[in-house]
Short mmCIF file of C-alpha atoms in Angstrom, two decimals:
data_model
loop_
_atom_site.label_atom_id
_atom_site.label_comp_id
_atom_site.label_asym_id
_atom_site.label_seq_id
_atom_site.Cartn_x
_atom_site.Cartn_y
_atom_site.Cartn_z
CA UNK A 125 63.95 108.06 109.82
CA UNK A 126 66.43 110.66 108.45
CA UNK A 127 68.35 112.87 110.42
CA UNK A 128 70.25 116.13 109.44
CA UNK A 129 72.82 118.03 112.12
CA UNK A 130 72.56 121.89 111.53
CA UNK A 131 75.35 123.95 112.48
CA UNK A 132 76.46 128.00 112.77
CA UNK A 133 79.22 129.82 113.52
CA UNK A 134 76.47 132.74 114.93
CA UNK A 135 75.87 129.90 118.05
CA UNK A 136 78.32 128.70 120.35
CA UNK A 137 80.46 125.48 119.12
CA UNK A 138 79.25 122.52 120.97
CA UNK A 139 81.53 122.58 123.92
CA UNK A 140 81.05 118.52 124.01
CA UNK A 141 79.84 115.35 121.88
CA UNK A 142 76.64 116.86 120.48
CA UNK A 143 75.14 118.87 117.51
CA UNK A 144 74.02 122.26 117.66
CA UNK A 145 71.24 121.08 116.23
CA UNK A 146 69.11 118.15 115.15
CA UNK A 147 66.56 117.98 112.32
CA UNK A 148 64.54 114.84 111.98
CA UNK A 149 61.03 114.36 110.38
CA UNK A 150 60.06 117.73 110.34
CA UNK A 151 61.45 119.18 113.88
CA UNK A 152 64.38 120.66 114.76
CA UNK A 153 65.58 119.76 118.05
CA UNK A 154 68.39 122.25 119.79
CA UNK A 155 70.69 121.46 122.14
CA UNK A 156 70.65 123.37 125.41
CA UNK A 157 71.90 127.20 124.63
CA UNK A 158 74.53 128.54 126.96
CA UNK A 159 74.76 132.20 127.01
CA UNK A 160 78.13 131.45 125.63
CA UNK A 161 79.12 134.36 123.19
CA UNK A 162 79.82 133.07 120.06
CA UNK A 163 82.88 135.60 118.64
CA UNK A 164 84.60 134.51 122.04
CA UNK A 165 83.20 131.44 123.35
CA UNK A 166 83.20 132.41 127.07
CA UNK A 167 79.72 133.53 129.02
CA UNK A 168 80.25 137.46 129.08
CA UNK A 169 79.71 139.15 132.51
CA UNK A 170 76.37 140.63 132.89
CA UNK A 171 72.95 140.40 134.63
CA UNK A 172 70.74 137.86 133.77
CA UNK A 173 68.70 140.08 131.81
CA UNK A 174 72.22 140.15 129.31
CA UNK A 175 72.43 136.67 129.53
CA UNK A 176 68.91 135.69 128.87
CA UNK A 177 69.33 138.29 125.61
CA UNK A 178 72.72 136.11 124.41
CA UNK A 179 70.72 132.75 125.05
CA UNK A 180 67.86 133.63 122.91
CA UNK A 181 69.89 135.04 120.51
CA UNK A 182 71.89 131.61 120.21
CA UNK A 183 68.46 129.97 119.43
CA UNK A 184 67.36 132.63 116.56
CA UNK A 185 70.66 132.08 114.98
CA UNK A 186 70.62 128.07 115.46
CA UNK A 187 66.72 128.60 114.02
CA UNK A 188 67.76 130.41 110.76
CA UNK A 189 70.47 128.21 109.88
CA UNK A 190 67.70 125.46 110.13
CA UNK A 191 65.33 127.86 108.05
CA UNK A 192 62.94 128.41 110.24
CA UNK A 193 62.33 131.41 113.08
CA UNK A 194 61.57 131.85 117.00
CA UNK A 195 57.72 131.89 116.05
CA UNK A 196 57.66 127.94 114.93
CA UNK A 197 59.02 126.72 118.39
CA UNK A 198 56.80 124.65 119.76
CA UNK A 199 58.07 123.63 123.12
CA UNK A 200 61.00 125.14 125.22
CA UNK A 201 62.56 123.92 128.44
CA UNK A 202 64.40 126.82 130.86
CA UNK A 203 66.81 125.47 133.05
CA UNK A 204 67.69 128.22 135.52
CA UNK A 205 70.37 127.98 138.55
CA UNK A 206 68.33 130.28 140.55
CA UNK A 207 64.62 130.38 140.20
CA UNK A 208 64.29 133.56 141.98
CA UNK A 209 65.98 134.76 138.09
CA UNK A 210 62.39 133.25 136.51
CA UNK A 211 60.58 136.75 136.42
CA UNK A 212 63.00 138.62 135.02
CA UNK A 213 64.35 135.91 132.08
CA UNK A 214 60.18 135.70 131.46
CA UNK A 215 60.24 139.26 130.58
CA UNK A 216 63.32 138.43 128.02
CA UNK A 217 61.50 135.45 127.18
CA UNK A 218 58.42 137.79 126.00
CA UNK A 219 61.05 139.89 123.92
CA UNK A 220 61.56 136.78 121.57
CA UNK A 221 58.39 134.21 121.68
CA UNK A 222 55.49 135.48 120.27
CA UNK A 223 51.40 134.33 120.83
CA UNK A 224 50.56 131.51 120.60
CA UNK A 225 53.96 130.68 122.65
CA UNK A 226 55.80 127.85 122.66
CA UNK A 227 54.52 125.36 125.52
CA UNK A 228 57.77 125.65 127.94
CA UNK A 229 59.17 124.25 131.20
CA UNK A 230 61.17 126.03 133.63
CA UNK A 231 62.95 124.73 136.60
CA UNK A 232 66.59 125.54 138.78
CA UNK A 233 69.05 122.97 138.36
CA UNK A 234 71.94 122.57 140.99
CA UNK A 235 74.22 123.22 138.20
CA UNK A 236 75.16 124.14 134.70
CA UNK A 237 77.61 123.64 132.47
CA UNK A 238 80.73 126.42 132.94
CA UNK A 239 78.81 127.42 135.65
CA UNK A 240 76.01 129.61 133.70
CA UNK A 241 73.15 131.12 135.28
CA UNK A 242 70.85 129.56 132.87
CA UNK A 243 70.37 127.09 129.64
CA UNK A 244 67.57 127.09 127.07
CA UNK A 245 67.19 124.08 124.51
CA UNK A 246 64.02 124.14 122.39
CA UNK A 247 61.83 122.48 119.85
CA UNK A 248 60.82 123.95 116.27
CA UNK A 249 58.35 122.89 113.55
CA UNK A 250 59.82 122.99 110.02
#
């Protein structure tokens, strides 16, 4: 099995041990996306709406450095610290994914890293 790390400087650094990015017979796995500007590396103030924007942003760039786009994820996993947020990242979410979307999971977490309001990591077919 072969496995290829993608990286961009139009995504957030990893802020730990981890790849931006993982590509590995035929998928490209992301790591959870921050809404972690990338010039500055901090989580801009904003609503949710502005975060949700930066998030899914993160992933288009971390998708075109892999060569692919938004439209080949197949599966997506929302991690929100406040579900009562899930409406109005869904309409964000619908601003980005296209039909047929990606399957997806959503849940709130108790936390996230630098204390974010929300983290997206996805999977893409090559």
């Amino acid at each position: 099995m072969s496995k290829k790390t993608v990286k961009t400087n139009r995504a957030p650094a990893a802020i730990g041990p981890y790849s931006q990015a993982v590509v590995s017979n035929g998928l490209l796995f992301t790591s959870g996306q921050l809404p972690i500007d990338p010039a500055t590396g901090k989580i801009p103030d904003g609503s949710i709406e502005d975060k949700a924007h930066m998030v899914f942003k993160n992933l288009e760039a971390i998708a075109k450095a892999a060569g692919t786009t938004l439209d080949h994820a197949v599966k997506t996993t929302v991690f929100l610290a406040d579900i009562g947020n899930f409406q109005a990242v869904n309409q964000v979410y619908a601003q980005y994914f296209n039909e047929p979307y990606p399957a997806r999971s959503a849940f709130q977490v108790a936390a996230l890293p630098l204390g974010a309001d929300l983290e997206v990591e996805a999977i893409f077919q090559l």
